[in-house]
Tab-separated table of N, CA and C in Angstrom:
chain	number	residue	atom	x	y	z
A	1	LYS	N	102.484	112.755	124.137
A	1	LYS	CA	102.282	113.231	125.527
A	1	LYS	C	101.112	114.217	125.550
A	2	LEU	N	100.981	115.120	124.563
A	2	LEU	CA	99.918	116.033	124.591
A	2	LEU	C	98.579	115.346	124.690
A	3	GLY	N	98.439	114.187	123.887
A	3	GLY	CA	97.213	113.465	123.953
A	3	GLY	C	96.891	112.845	125.286
A	4	LYS	N	97.863	112.283	125.847
A	4	LYS	CA	97.719	111.682	127.203
A	4	LYS	C	97.346	112.628	128.212
A	5	ASN	N	97.999	113.882	128.208
A	5	ASN	CA	97.697	114.885	129.158
A	5	ASN	C	96.326	115.512	128.989
A	6	GLY	N	95.899	115.690	127.719
A	6	GLY	CA	94.589	116.191	127.404
A	6	GLY	C	93.462	115.203	127.536
A	7	GLU	N	93.722	113.920	127.275
A	7	GLU	CA	92.629	112.896	127.349
A	7	GLU	C	92.122	112.811	128.684
A	8	LYS	N	92.878	113.011	129.737
A	8	LYS	CA	92.341	112.911	131.128
A	8	LYS	C	91.298	113.902	131.393
A	9	LEU	N	91.243	115.004	130.581
A	9	LEU	CA	90.207	116.105	130.808
A	9	LEU	C	88.911	115.785	130.173
A	10	ILE	N	88.890	114.765	129.290
A	10	ILE	CA	87.655	114.409	128.586
A	10	ILE	C	86.922	113.268	129.288
A	11	SER	N	85.573	113.411	129.525
A	11	SER	CA	84.815	112.398	130.158
A	11	SER	C	83.605	111.901	129.345
A	12	ASP	N	83.126	110.810	129.608
A	12	ASP	CA	81.922	110.332	128.959
A	12	ASP	C	80.836	111.421	129.071
A	13	GLY	N	80.107	111.592	127.977
A	13	GLY	CA	79.012	112.635	128.009
A	13	GLY	C	79.391	114.070	127.687
A	14	ASP	N	80.725	114.279	127.611
A	14	ASP	CA	81.135	115.695	127.349
A	14	ASP	C	80.848	116.120	125.914
A	15	GLY	N	80.722	117.481	125.743
A	15	GLY	CA	80.661	118.077	124.467
A	15	GLY	C	81.990	118.790	124.290
A	16	VAL	N	82.824	118.371	123.378
A	16	VAL	CA	84.187	118.892	123.260
A	16	VAL	C	84.310	119.745	121.911
A	17	PHE	N	84.845	120.918	122.090
A	17	PHE	CA	85.051	121.735	120.893
A	17	PHE	C	86.521	121.911	120.714
A	18	VAL	N	86.988	121.777	119.448
A	18	VAL	CA	88.408	122.036	119.110
A	18	VAL	C	88.452	123.059	118.010
A	19	ARG	N	89.491	123.833	118.004
A	19	ARG	CA	89.620	124.929	117.027
A	19	ARG	C	91.039	125.071	116.519
A	20	GLY	N	91.258	125.145	115.229
A	20	GLY	CA	92.540	125.450	114.697
A	20	GLY	C	93.180	124.308	113.857
A	21	ASN	N	94.366	124.509	113.468
A	21	ASN	CA	95.086	123.445	112.729
A	21	ASN	C	95.644	122.434	113.678
A	22	CYS	N	94.709	121.647	114.206
A	22	CYS	CA	95.014	120.856	115.402
A	22	CYS	C	95.285	119.406	115.216
A	23	GLY	N	95.314	118.902	114.097
A	23	GLY	CA	95.468	117.497	113.840
A	23	GLY	C	96.929	117.196	113.367
A	24	VAL	N	97.069	115.979	112.882
A	24	VAL	CA	98.370	115.500	112.510
A	24	VAL	C	98.989	116.347	111.428
A	25	LEU	N	98.177	116.975	110.576
A	25	LEU	CA	98.729	117.854	109.565
A	25	LEU	C	99.262	119.132	110.107
A	26	GLY	N	98.946	119.382	111.358
A	26	GLY	CA	99.468	120.619	112.001
A	26	GLY	C	100.478	120.269	113.131
A	27	GLY	N	100.707	118.973	113.330
A	27	GLY	CA	101.567	118.540	114.451
A	27	GLY	C	102.261	117.209	114.083
A	28	VAL	N	102.482	116.455	115.157
A	28	VAL	CA	103.177	115.134	114.969
A	28	VAL	C	102.255	114.052	115.467
A	29	LYS	N	102.172	112.923	114.786
A	29	LYS	CA	101.334	111.741	115.106
A	29	LYS	C	99.887	112.128	115.155
A	30	TYR	N	99.387	112.491	116.313
A	30	TYR	CA	97.972	112.808	116.453
A	30	TYR	C	97.717	114.350	116.465
A	31	GLY	N	98.743	115.154	116.222
A	31	GLY	CA	98.561	116.605	116.189
A	31	GLY	C	98.587	117.223	117.594
A	32	THR	N	97.897	118.304	117.829
A	32	THR	CA	97.940	119.094	118.981
A	32	THR	C	96.610	119.014	119.708
A	33	SER	N	95.654	119.901	119.457
A	33	SER	CA	94.302	119.773	120.215
A	33	SER	C	93.639	118.459	119.874
A	34	LEU	N	93.749	117.964	118.756
A	34	LEU	CA	93.071	116.649	118.371
A	34	LEU	C	93.772	115.537	119.036
A	35	SER	N	94.987	115.637	119.566
A	35	SER	CA	95.640	114.538	120.228
A	35	SER	C	94.822	114.094	121.404
A	36	ALA	N	94.215	115.001	122.219
A	36	ALA	CA	93.390	114.667	123.260
A	36	ALA	C	92.170	113.866	122.856
A	37	VAL	N	91.560	114.285	121.691
A	37	VAL	CA	90.455	113.580	121.214
A	37	VAL	C	90.786	112.205	120.665
A	38	TYR	N	91.835	112.106	119.926
A	38	TYR	CA	92.282	110.772	119.461
A	38	TYR	C	92.484	109.785	120.703
A	39	ALA	N	93.215	110.322	121.680
A	39	ALA	CA	93.413	109.502	122.901
A	39	ALA	C	92.120	109.131	123.636
A	40	ALA	N	91.184	110.037	123.687
A	40	ALA	CA	89.882	109.790	124.372
A	40	ALA	C	89.102	108.615	123.556
A	41	TYR	N	89.161	108.741	122.264
A	41	TYR	CA	88.503	107.739	121.448
A	41	TYR	C	89.215	106.389	121.641
A	42	GLU	N	90.465	106.388	121.620
A	42	GLU	CA	91.197	105.167	121.814
A	42	GLU	C	90.904	104.498	123.150
A	43	ASN	N	90.538	105.311	124.180
A	43	ASN	CA	90.127	104.848	125.499
A	43	ASN	C	88.723	104.646	125.557
A	44	LYS	N	87.947	104.526	124.466
A	44	LYS	CA	86.578	104.227	124.435
A	44	LYS	C	85.625	105.251	125.162
A	45	LYS	N	86.113	106.503	125.285
A	45	LYS	CA	85.222	107.524	125.882
A	45	LYS	C	84.125	107.869	124.880
A	46	ASP	N	82.869	108.155	125.485
A	46	ASP	CA	81.752	108.502	124.715
A	46	ASP	C	81.408	109.942	124.862
A	47	PHE	N	81.855	110.727	123.854
A	47	PHE	CA	81.567	112.162	123.921
A	47	PHE	C	81.221	112.685	122.593
A	48	ARG	N	80.728	113.914	122.543
A	48	ARG	CA	80.428	114.518	121.216
A	48	ARG	C	81.457	115.536	120.893
A	49	LEU	N	81.984	115.515	119.659
A	49	LEU	CA	83.017	116.396	119.144
A	49	LEU	C	82.490	117.456	118.194
A	50	TYR	N	82.876	118.638	118.480
A	50	TYR	CA	82.531	119.777	117.556
A	50	TYR	C	83.877	120.379	117.102
A	51	VAL	N	83.920	120.619	115.839
A	51	VAL	CA	85.136	121.259	115.244
A	51	VAL	C	84.768	122.572	114.698
A	52	GLY	N	85.548	123.600	115.121
A	52	GLY	CA	85.225	124.965	114.650
A	52	GLY	C	85.870	125.105	113.241
A	53	GLU	N	85.186	125.874	112.417
A	53	GLU	CA	85.708	126.057	111.070
A	53	GLU	C	87.037	126.882	111.065
A	54	THR	N	87.240	127.635	112.224
A	54	THR	CA	88.424	128.451	112.298
A	54	THR	C	88.626	129.525	111.303
A	55	TYR	N	87.611	130.433	111.317
A	55	TYR	CA	87.612	131.515	110.415
A	55	TYR	C	88.642	132.600	110.804
A	56	PRO	N	89.428	133.216	109.972
A	56	PRO	CA	89.333	133.303	108.560
A	56	PRO	C	90.166	132.235	107.807
A	57	SER	N	91.084	131.565	108.534
A	57	SER	CA	92.034	130.598	107.862
A	57	SER	C	91.315	129.308	107.405
A	58	MET	N	90.212	129.031	108.011
A	58	MET	CA	89.370	127.778	107.645
A	58	MET	C	90.198	126.567	107.863
A	59	THR	N	91.233	126.559	108.811
A	59	THR	CA	92.013	125.388	108.994
A	59	THR	C	91.146	124.241	109.684
A	60	GLY	N	90.254	124.575	110.472
A	60	GLY	CA	89.384	123.553	111.054
A	60	GLY	C	88.552	122.864	110.058
A	61	LYS	N	88.051	123.567	109.137
A	61	LYS	CA	87.259	123.017	108.023
A	61	LYS	C	88.135	122.276	107.080
A	62	ARG	N	89.249	122.903	106.619
A	62	ARG	CA	90.044	122.253	105.643
A	62	ARG	C	90.981	121.130	106.102
A	63	LEU	N	91.426	121.259	107.332
A	63	LEU	CA	92.391	120.286	107.851
A	63	LEU	C	91.847	119.340	108.925
A	64	ALA	N	91.371	119.895	110.028
A	64	ALA	CA	90.868	119.049	111.093
A	64	ALA	C	89.746	118.161	110.676
A	65	ALA	N	88.720	118.830	110.031
A	65	ALA	CA	87.567	118.011	109.646
A	65	ALA	C	87.953	117.012	108.614
A	66	TYR	N	88.804	117.323	107.694
A	66	TYR	CA	89.241	116.366	106.678
A	66	TYR	C	89.936	115.150	107.372
A	67	GLU	N	90.756	115.434	108.265
A	67	GLU	CA	91.532	114.383	108.976
A	67	GLU	C	90.575	113.477	109.790
A	68	LEU	N	89.713	114.084	110.526
A	68	LEU	CA	88.790	113.307	111.300
A	68	LEU	C	87.881	112.418	110.403
A	69	GLU	N	87.448	112.955	109.297
A	69	GLU	CA	86.600	112.203	108.402
A	69	GLU	C	87.399	111.049	107.828
A	70	LYS	N	88.601	111.251	107.460
A	70	LYS	CA	89.493	110.191	106.853
A	70	LYS	C	89.759	109.126	107.844
A	71	ASN	N	89.757	109.465	109.167
A	71	ASN	CA	90.046	108.471	110.252
A	71	ASN	C	88.787	107.877	110.829
A	72	GLY	N	87.655	108.322	110.273
A	72	GLY	CA	86.364	107.725	110.727
A	72	GLY	C	85.920	108.149	112.111
A	73	LEU	N	86.325	109.288	112.608
A	73	LEU	CA	85.927	109.733	113.845
A	73	LEU	C	84.677	110.663	113.720
A	74	PRO	N	83.626	110.475	114.518
A	74	PRO	CA	82.412	111.291	114.370
A	74	PRO	C	82.710	112.752	114.903
A	75	PHE	N	82.162	113.681	114.230
A	75	PHE	CA	82.267	115.037	114.670
A	75	PHE	C	81.188	115.935	113.935
A	76	GLU	N	81.040	117.088	114.445
A	76	GLU	CA	80.105	118.080	113.829
A	76	GLU	C	80.871	119.297	113.543
A	77	LEU	N	80.945	119.745	112.279
A	77	LEU	CA	81.658	120.936	111.910
A	77	LEU	C	80.727	122.155	112.132
A	78	ILE	N	81.049	123.143	112.913
A	78	ILE	CA	80.253	124.202	113.161
A	78	ILE	C	81.062	125.573	112.932
A	79	THR	N	80.217	126.701	112.749
A	79	THR	CA	80.954	127.918	112.667
A	79	THR	C	81.496	128.302	114.027
A	80	ASP	N	82.497	129.098	114.107
A	80	ASP	CA	83.110	129.525	115.290
A	80	ASP	C	82.105	130.260	116.205
A	81	SER	N	81.222	131.016	115.612
A	81	SER	CA	80.203	131.733	116.510
A	81	SER	C	79.167	130.831	117.071
A	82	ASP	N	78.934	129.602	116.417
A	82	ASP	CA	77.984	128.726	117.033
A	82	ASP	C	78.479	128.080	118.276
A	83	ALA	N	79.797	128.094	118.526
A	83	ALA	CA	80.315	127.457	119.702
A	83	ALA	C	79.757	128.133	120.935
A	84	ALA	N	79.624	129.483	120.956
A	84	ALA	CA	79.045	130.208	122.076
A	84	ALA	C	77.559	129.785	122.349
A	85	LEU	N	76.815	129.608	121.276
A	85	LEU	CA	75.425	129.183	121.408
A	85	LEU	C	75.418	127.851	122.067
A	86	LEU	N	76.246	126.884	121.613
A	86	LEU	CA	76.295	125.574	122.093
A	86	LEU	C	76.814	125.506	123.608
A	87	MET	N	77.680	126.410	123.886
A	87	MET	CA	78.079	126.528	125.296
A	87	MET	C	76.958	127.047	126.180
A	88	SER	N	76.164	127.957	125.727
A	88	SER	CA	75.083	128.590	126.459
A	88	SER	C	74.047	127.580	126.850
A	89	ASP	N	73.854	126.546	126.022
A	89	ASP	CA	72.755	125.533	126.453
A	89	ASP	C	73.483	124.192	126.941
A	90	GLY	N	74.797	124.220	127.108
A	90	GLY	CA	75.501	123.124	127.704
A	90	GLY	C	75.857	121.970	126.779
A	91	ARG	N	75.666	122.152	125.471
A	91	ARG	CA	76.164	121.038	124.578
A	91	ARG	C	77.674	121.060	124.446
A	92	ILE	N	78.323	122.219	124.627
A	92	ILE	CA	79.795	122.251	124.643
A	92	ILE	C	80.123	122.516	126.122
A	93	ASN	N	80.959	121.703	126.720
A	93	ASN	CA	81.288	121.904	128.124
A	93	ASN	C	82.821	121.951	128.294
A	94	LYS	N	83.572	121.667	127.193
A	94	LYS	CA	85.019	121.726	127.256
A	94	LYS	C	85.570	122.208	125.945
A	95	VAL	N	86.627	123.018	125.967
A	95	VAL	CA	87.220	123.676	124.662
A	95	VAL	C	88.743	123.464	124.783
A	96	PHE	N	89.264	123.050	123.575
A	96	PHE	CA	90.641	122.896	123.380
A	96	PHE	C	91.034	123.705	122.171
A	97	ILE	N	92.091	124.590	122.347
A	97	ILE	CA	92.576	125.341	121.149
A	97	ILE	C	94.101	125.293	121.189
A	98	ASP	N	94.682	125.408	119.933
A	98	ASP	CA	96.124	125.395	119.803
A	98	ASP	C	96.582	126.710	120.236
A	99	VAL	N	97.677	126.797	120.959
A	99	VAL	CA	98.296	127.995	121.331
A	99	VAL	C	99.823	128.113	120.977
A	100	TYR	N	100.343	129.243	120.923
A	100	TYR	CA	101.666	129.447	120.449
A	100	TYR	C	102.278	130.376	121.532
A	101	VAL	N	103.639	130.421	121.556
A	101	VAL	CA	104.412	131.375	122.431
A	101	VAL	C	104.826	132.558	121.545
A	102	THR	N	104.649	133.710	122.035
A	102	THR	CA	105.091	134.911	121.295
A	102	THR	C	106.560	135.130	121.614
A	103	GLU	N	107.218	136.040	120.848
A	103	GLU	CA	108.616	136.301	121.096
A	103	GLU	C	108.921	136.832	122.462
A	104	LYS	N	107.959	137.395	123.168
A	104	LYS	CA	108.129	137.895	124.495
A	104	LYS	C	107.601	136.938	125.555
A	105	GLY	N	107.275	135.776	125.204
A	105	GLY	CA	106.764	134.769	126.153
A	105	GLY	C	105.370	134.760	126.471
A	106	GLY	N	104.609	135.516	125.748
A	106	GLY	CA	103.047	135.517	125.969
A	106	GLY	C	102.438	134.314	125.216
A	107	ILE	N	101.122	134.197	125.341
A	107	ILE	CA	100.440	133.156	124.736
A	107	ILE	C	99.529	133.730	123.627
A	108	CYS	N	99.431	133.114	122.466
A	108	CYS	CA	98.596	133.625	121.454
A	108	CYS	C	97.997	132.438	120.688
A	109	SER	N	96.935	132.681	119.869
A	109	SER	CA	96.369	131.611	119.086
A	109	SER	C	95.882	132.348	117.785
A	110	GLU	N	95.337	131.500	116.940
A	110	GLU	CA	94.711	132.078	115.691
A	110	GLU	C	93.717	133.132	115.790
A	111	PRO	N	93.577	134.069	114.836
A	111	PRO	CA	92.582	135.079	115.016
A	111	PRO	C	91.194	134.514	115.275
A	112	GLY	N	90.468	135.139	116.157
A	112	GLY	CA	89.089	134.716	116.577
A	112	GLY	C	89.155	133.982	117.892
A	113	SER	N	90.359	133.497	118.304
A	113	SER	CA	90.384	132.720	119.566
A	113	SER	C	90.121	133.540	120.761
A	114	LEU	N	90.432	134.769	120.774
A	114	LEU	CA	90.115	135.691	121.953
A	114	LEU	C	88.635	135.700	122.167
A	115	ILE	N	87.856	135.840	121.132
A	115	ILE	CA	86.383	135.873	121.311
A	115	ILE	C	85.888	134.565	121.927
A	116	LEU	N	86.458	133.413	121.468
A	116	LEU	CA	86.094	132.196	121.943
A	116	LEU	C	86.474	132.007	123.436
A	117	ALA	N	87.643	132.555	123.821
A	117	ALA	CA	88.099	132.504	125.192
A	117	ALA	C	87.094	133.305	126.117
A	118	ALA	N	86.670	134.385	125.584
A	118	ALA	CA	85.653	135.270	126.297
A	118	ALA	C	84.306	134.588	126.526
A	119	ALA	N	83.918	133.870	125.450
A	119	ALA	CA	82.689	133.048	125.510
A	119	ALA	C	82.864	132.004	126.567
A	120	CYS	N	83.943	131.305	126.557
A	120	CYS	CA	84.181	130.289	127.613
A	120	CYS	C	84.051	130.900	128.999
A	121	LYS	N	84.717	132.014	129.199
A	121	LYS	CA	84.677	132.622	130.489
A	121	LYS	C	83.216	133.023	130.885
A	122	SER	N	82.468	133.601	129.920
A	122	SER	CA	81.128	134.002	130.143
A	122	SER	C	80.234	132.869	130.498
A	123	PHE	N	80.435	131.692	129.898
A	123	PHE	CA	79.523	130.547	130.176
A	123	PHE	C	80.091	129.504	131.008
A	124	GLY	N	81.263	129.824	131.675
A	124	GLY	CA	81.873	128.887	132.721
A	124	GLY	C	82.340	127.581	132.095
A	125	VAL	N	82.799	127.627	130.895
A	125	VAL	CA	83.252	126.449	130.118
A	125	VAL	C	84.808	126.494	130.198
A	126	PRO	N	85.366	125.431	130.729
A	126	PRO	CA	86.865	125.384	130.829
A	126	PRO	C	87.514	125.453	129.405
A	127	LEU	N	88.571	126.235	129.246
A	127	LEU	CA	89.303	126.409	128.039
A	127	LEU	C	90.811	125.945	128.298
A	128	TRP	N	91.121	125.009	127.457
A	128	TRP	CA	92.550	124.577	127.594
A	128	TRP	C	93.331	124.931	126.362
A	129	GLY	N	94.461	125.499	126.460
A	129	GLY	CA	95.376	125.754	125.347
A	129	GLY	C	96.275	124.588	125.289
A	130	VAL	N	96.518	124.160	124.016
A	130	VAL	CA	97.512	123.021	123.820
A	130	VAL	C	98.646	123.539	123.123
A	131	LEU	N	99.841	123.382	123.832
A	131	LEU	CA	101.062	124.036	123.413
A	131	LEU	C	102.059	122.971	122.976
A	132	PRO	N	102.297	122.722	121.696
A	132	PRO	CA	103.405	121.785	121.302
A	132	PRO	C	104.687	122.465	121.463
A	133	SER	N	105.680	121.658	121.706
A	133	SER	CA	107.001	122.213	122.017
A	133	SER	C	107.578	123.116	120.862
A	134	PHE	N	107.065	122.949	119.665
A	134	PHE	CA	107.649	123.683	118.493
A	134	PHE	C	106.821	124.947	118.187
A	135	ALA	N	105.819	125.297	118.905
A	135	ALA	CA	104.938	126.348	118.555
A	135	ALA	C	105.466	127.736	118.969
A	136	TYR	N	105.656	128.566	117.915
A	136	TYR	CA	106.249	129.910	118.141
A	136	TYR	C	105.611	130.801	117.176
A	137	CYS	N	105.045	131.865	117.624
A	137	CYS	CA	104.332	132.843	116.714
A	137	CYS	C	105.237	134.068	116.519
A	138	GLU	N	105.694	134.240	115.356
A	138	GLU	CA	106.589	135.434	115.044
A	138	GLU	C	105.802	136.607	114.754
A	139	ASN	N	104.569	136.497	114.254
A	139	ASN	CA	103.806	137.659	113.731
A	139	ASN	C	102.592	137.938	114.559
A	140	LYS	N	102.637	138.861	115.509
A	140	LYS	CA	101.505	139.196	116.449
A	140	LYS	C	100.337	139.578	115.634
A	141	GLN	N	100.509	140.229	114.457
A	141	GLN	CA	99.339	140.758	113.795
A	141	GLN	C	98.457	139.527	113.269
A	142	LYS	N	98.999	138.347	113.206
A	142	LYS	CA	98.267	137.177	112.621
A	142	LYS	C	97.731	136.200	113.825
A	143	CYS	N	97.815	136.695	115.044
A	143	CYS	CA	97.378	135.911	116.128
A	143	CYS	C	96.770	136.771	117.190
A	144	ASP	N	95.857	136.179	117.974
A	144	ASP	CA	95.270	136.904	119.134
A	144	ASP	C	96.090	136.668	120.381
A	145	ILE	N	96.461	137.628	121.073
A	145	ILE	CA	97.166	137.513	122.326
A	145	ILE	C	96.130	137.200	123.412
A	146	ILE	N	96.261	136.160	124.168
A	146	ILE	CA	95.257	135.747	125.073
A	146	ILE	C	95.915	135.688	126.515
A	147	ASN	N	95.345	136.309	127.469
A	147	ASN	CA	95.801	136.270	128.857
A	147	ASN	C	95.643	134.899	129.385
A	148	LEU	N	96.611	134.419	130.062
A	148	LEU	CA	96.598	133.039	130.666
A	148	LEU	C	95.461	132.849	131.625
A	149	LYS	N	94.941	133.936	132.230
A	149	LYS	CA	93.890	133.883	133.138
A	149	LYS	C	92.682	133.367	132.562
A	150	LEU	N	92.486	133.444	131.222
A	150	LEU	CA	91.298	132.926	130.620
A	150	LEU	C	91.324	131.371	130.394
A	151	PHE	N	92.442	130.754	130.585
A	151	PHE	CA	92.629	129.340	130.417
A	151	PHE	C	92.517	128.584	131.729
A	152	GLU	N	91.938	127.431	131.661
A	152	GLU	CA	91.915	126.528	132.857
A	152	GLU	C	93.394	126.191	133.075
A	153	SER	N	94.087	125.836	131.975
A	153	SER	CA	95.457	125.624	131.991
A	153	SER	C	95.940	125.461	130.570
A	154	VAL	N	97.315	125.434	130.353
A	154	VAL	CA	97.893	125.173	129.087
A	154	VAL	C	98.518	123.799	129.138
A	155	ILE	N	98.124	122.949	128.289
A	155	ILE	CA	98.570	121.616	128.232
A	155	ILE	C	99.887	121.540	127.409
A	156	THR	N	100.911	120.995	127.968
A	156	THR	CA	102.152	120.745	127.355
A	156	THR	C	102.534	119.382	127.259
A	157	GLY	N	103.484	118.955	126.496
A	157	GLY	CA	103.928	117.595	126.407
A	157	GLY	C	104.603	117.126	127.770
A	158	SER	N	105.180	118.051	128.453
A	158	SER	CA	105.917	117.748	129.715
A	158	SER	C	104.889	117.672	130.832
A	159	GLY	N	103.741	118.247	130.693
A	159	GLY	CA	102.767	118.272	131.779
A	159	GLY	C	102.968	119.435	132.745
A	160	LYS	N	104.094	120.209	132.495
A	160	LYS	CA	104.443	121.238	133.366
A	160	LYS	C	103.586	122.528	133.114
A	161	PRO	N	103.070	123.248	134.053
A	161	PRO	CA	102.333	124.455	133.858
A	161	PRO	C	103.228	125.490	133.339
A	162	ILE	N	102.693	126.472	132.593
A	162	ILE	CA	103.500	127.658	132.100
A	162	ILE	C	102.931	128.918	132.656
A	163	LYS	N	103.756	129.945	132.780
A	163	LYS	CA	103.325	131.196	133.198
A	163	LYS	C	103.306	132.198	132.108
A	164	GLN	N	102.405	133.179	132.104
A	164	GLN	CA	102.330	134.249	131.214
A	164	GLN	C	103.454	135.185	131.496
A	165	GLN	N	104.217	135.595	130.394
A	165	GLN	CA	105.281	136.561	130.599
A	165	GLN	C	104.630	138.036	130.248
A	166	GLU	N	105.370	139.002	130.560
A	166	GLU	CA	104.882	140.342	130.208
A	166	GLU	C	105.097	140.521	128.710
A	167	GLY	N	104.065	141.271	128.054
A	167	GLY	CA	104.196	141.567	126.652
A	167	GLY	C	103.537	140.595	125.826
C-alpha cells in the first residue's frame, strides 16, 4: 500500500530523491520509500532516481543502492549534500524519506534528514515522509525530530493523514 500511495506522486520527467534504509531490506516486499519507486517503474513511468548515501549510517549506499542495482533499476548514488544542489537547479523535484514515530507521537528520521527537509523547504521541493506501520524510534539521540509542517504529507499504508503530536 505504501508503494501504491507513493507512486501516484511520481510523474514522467521527475527527478526523485530517496534517503535511508528504504528498500526491501528495511521493510516488507518493496520496502518503504523505495516502494513508491518500484511501483512507478512497474507502471512504466519515466523519471530519474537519485539515492542519498545517508551519512553517517550509509544505509542508502550499503542497502538501497545495492538492492536497486540487484533489481536492475537505474539510479544515481549521490552524497546527501548534493541533493540540495540538484534541487536548486531543478534536477530533483520530489523527495521521499523514511520516517518513524517517536515515543511521544512526533515524527523523526535518520540523522541528516532535518537538513534535507530544510533544503526542500528552501527550494520549494515537496518532501514526503514514508511511514511504515512498524516504524518506531526509541532513541531520539539517533534521529532528527522533524516538524510535520516541513512535509507535503506523510504517506502511510492506510492512506490516512497523520498529525504531529507535542514533544
